[in-house]
Amino acid sequence: MDKPSGIAYLIGRLDHMLSRRIRDSIAPMGITAAQYTALSVFRKHGQLSNAQLAERSMVSPQSANEMVKTMEQRGWIARKAPSNHGRIIQIGLTPEGLNLLKKCDAAVVEVEAAMLAEIGETEQGALYAQLKTMVRGLSILTL
């Protein structure tokens, strides 16, 4: 019987440590890691519905809805109902949300730099490609 190589364990450990470091680095700005992810998704994709945000932020629709309420109250995002989408409310970044996102990006860059400090640029490129391949491999796995 084959036994696991330990790679999944190391990736899990890395995920845990990275999540904690990112959470700690952005917490002083009054934002959670999930909110930071959501703001990043808005920057990349522009206006989104709540369902699209949930899917792209890797949270449940209910969690996304609660997060949207909080971020809207803080002025980081705004909702609007464009005429071409009927009843679907579109949500997007406000200038205040974009400024906060830029501050958080700087903190996350520092975390990434520490994580990758001993890995050269060429190796970082290869690592990025390998990680994307692993994500793709698990995406097509059916159990």
Short mmCIF file of C-alpha atoms in Angstrom, two decimals:
data_model
loop_
_atom_site.label_atom_id
_atom_site.label_comp_id
_atom_site.label_asym_id
_atom_site.label_seq_id
_atom_site.Cartn_x
_atom_site.Cartn_y
_atom_site.Cartn_z
CA MET A 1 0.00 0.00 0.00
CA ASP A 2 1.32 3.42 -0.97
CA LYS A 3 1.56 6.11 1.64
CA PRO A 4 1.16 9.88 1.04
CA SER A 5 4.29 11.79 0.06
CA GLY A 6 3.73 14.52 2.63
CA ILE A 7 3.30 17.24 0.01
CA ALA A 8 -0.39 17.71 0.86
CA TYR A 9 0.55 18.09 4.53
CA LEU A 10 3.21 20.71 3.73
CA ILE A 11 0.83 22.64 1.49
CA GLY A 12 -1.77 22.55 4.26
CA ARG A 13 0.77 23.81 6.77
CA LEU A 14 1.85 26.55 4.40
CA ASP A 15 -1.78 27.54 3.82
CA HIS A 16 -2.38 27.72 7.56
CA MET A 17 0.74 29.80 8.24
CA LEU A 18 0.21 32.08 5.26
CA SER A 19 -3.42 32.71 6.19
CA ARG A 20 -2.41 33.61 9.73
CA ARG A 21 0.39 35.94 8.59
CA ILE A 22 -1.88 37.71 6.09
CA ARG A 23 -4.67 37.99 8.65
CA ASP A 24 -2.25 39.48 11.20
CA SER A 25 -0.70 41.89 8.67
CA ILE A 26 -4.01 43.42 7.56
CA ALA A 27 -5.92 43.30 10.86
CA PRO A 28 -4.54 46.70 12.00
CA MET A 29 -6.31 48.22 8.98
CA GLY A 30 -9.66 46.92 10.27
CA ILE A 31 -10.19 44.33 7.56
CA THR A 32 -10.46 40.54 7.56
CA ALA A 33 -8.72 38.20 5.12
CA ALA A 34 -12.09 37.31 3.56
CA GLN A 35 -12.88 41.00 3.04
CA TYR A 36 -9.44 41.58 1.54
CA THR A 37 -10.05 38.70 -0.85
CA ALA A 38 -13.43 40.15 -1.80
CA LEU A 39 -11.99 43.61 -2.48
CA SER A 40 -9.26 41.99 -4.60
CA VAL A 41 -11.93 40.12 -6.57
CA PHE A 42 -13.80 43.37 -7.21
CA ARG A 43 -10.61 45.02 -8.43
CA LYS A 44 -9.94 42.18 -10.84
CA HIS A 45 -13.48 41.65 -12.13
CA GLY A 46 -15.18 45.03 -11.66
CA GLN A 47 -18.89 45.00 -10.89
CA LEU A 48 -20.20 41.63 -9.64
CA SER A 49 -23.37 40.18 -8.21
CA ASN A 50 -23.38 38.71 -4.70
CA ALA A 51 -23.42 35.18 -6.17
CA GLN A 52 -20.43 35.91 -8.41
CA LEU A 53 -18.55 37.40 -5.47
CA ALA A 54 -19.25 34.33 -3.35
CA GLU A 55 -17.98 31.96 -6.02
CA ARG A 56 -14.84 33.96 -6.79
CA SER A 57 -14.06 34.66 -3.12
CA MET A 58 -14.50 31.00 -2.14
CA VAL A 59 -17.20 31.69 0.47
CA SER A 60 -20.85 30.70 0.74
CA PRO A 61 -23.50 33.05 -0.70
CA GLN A 62 -24.72 33.69 2.85
CA SER A 63 -21.23 34.64 4.03
CA ALA A 64 -20.76 36.86 0.98
CA ASN A 65 -24.06 38.61 1.73
CA GLU A 66 -23.01 39.37 5.30
CA MET A 67 -19.59 40.50 4.15
CA VAL A 68 -21.14 42.80 1.52
CA LYS A 69 -23.36 44.41 4.16
CA THR A 70 -20.37 45.13 6.39
CA MET A 71 -18.15 46.41 3.58
CA GLU A 72 -20.95 48.62 2.25
CA GLN A 73 -21.51 50.11 5.73
CA ARG A 74 -17.80 50.90 5.90
CA GLY A 75 -17.89 52.58 2.51
CA TRP A 76 -15.53 50.13 0.77
CA ILE A 77 -18.07 48.99 -1.82
CA ALA A 78 -21.31 50.29 -3.31
CA ARG A 79 -24.32 48.53 -4.79
CA LYS A 80 -26.19 49.61 -7.89
CA ALA A 81 -28.86 48.05 -10.07
CA PRO A 82 -27.98 48.54 -13.75
CA SER A 83 -30.92 48.48 -16.14
CA ASN A 84 -29.42 45.75 -18.33
CA HIS A 85 -29.32 43.18 -15.47
CA GLY A 86 -32.92 43.46 -14.32
CA ARG A 87 -33.13 42.61 -10.63
CA ILE A 88 -29.49 41.61 -10.16
CA ILE A 89 -27.70 44.11 -7.94
CA GLN A 90 -24.15 44.80 -9.05
CA ILE A 91 -21.50 45.59 -6.43
CA GLY A 92 -18.17 47.34 -6.95
CA LEU A 93 -15.29 49.07 -5.20
CA THR A 94 -15.51 52.65 -4.02
CA PRO A 95 -12.45 54.94 -4.06
CA GLU A 96 -12.18 54.36 -0.29
CA GLY A 97 -12.23 50.59 -0.83
CA LEU A 98 -9.54 50.84 -3.49
CA ASN A 99 -7.31 52.91 -1.19
CA LEU A 100 -7.72 50.35 1.60
CA LEU A 101 -6.98 47.54 -0.84
CA LYS A 102 -3.72 49.23 -1.89
CA LYS A 103 -2.64 49.51 1.77
CA CYS A 104 -3.46 45.85 2.34
CA ASP A 105 -1.59 44.89 -0.84
CA ALA A 106 1.56 46.48 0.57
CA ALA A 107 1.24 44.41 3.75
CA VAL A 108 0.62 41.20 1.79
CA VAL A 109 3.61 41.92 -0.47
CA GLU A 110 5.77 41.95 2.67
CA VAL A 111 4.36 38.59 3.77
CA GLU A 112 4.95 37.09 0.31
CA ALA A 113 8.49 38.50 0.24
CA ALA A 114 9.29 36.81 3.55
CA MET A 115 7.78 33.54 2.34
CA LEU A 116 9.74 33.60 -0.93
CA ALA A 117 12.98 35.15 0.38
CA GLU A 118 15.04 32.00 -0.18
CA ILE A 119 13.59 31.17 -3.59
CA GLY A 120 15.05 32.77 -6.72
CA GLU A 121 12.90 34.49 -9.36
CA THR A 122 13.24 31.64 -11.85
CA GLU A 123 12.26 29.11 -9.20
CA GLN A 124 9.32 31.31 -8.17
CA GLY A 125 8.04 31.21 -11.74
CA ALA A 126 8.36 27.44 -11.83
CA LEU A 127 6.67 27.13 -8.43
CA TYR A 128 3.78 29.31 -9.59
CA ALA A 129 3.29 27.14 -12.69
CA GLN A 130 3.43 23.94 -10.63
CA LEU A 131 0.90 25.23 -8.11
CA LYS A 132 -1.49 26.19 -10.92
CA THR A 133 -1.08 22.68 -12.35
CA MET A 134 -1.93 21.17 -8.96
CA VAL A 135 -5.04 23.35 -8.65
CA ARG A 136 -6.12 22.27 -12.13
CA GLY A 137 -5.50 18.62 -11.24
CA LEU A 138 -7.71 18.80 -8.18
CA SER A 139 -10.36 20.79 -10.09
CA ILE A 140 -10.95 17.89 -12.46
CA LEU A 141 -10.81 15.19 -9.79
CA THR A 142 -14.13 13.47 -9.19
CA LEU A 143 -14.64 11.33 -6.12
#
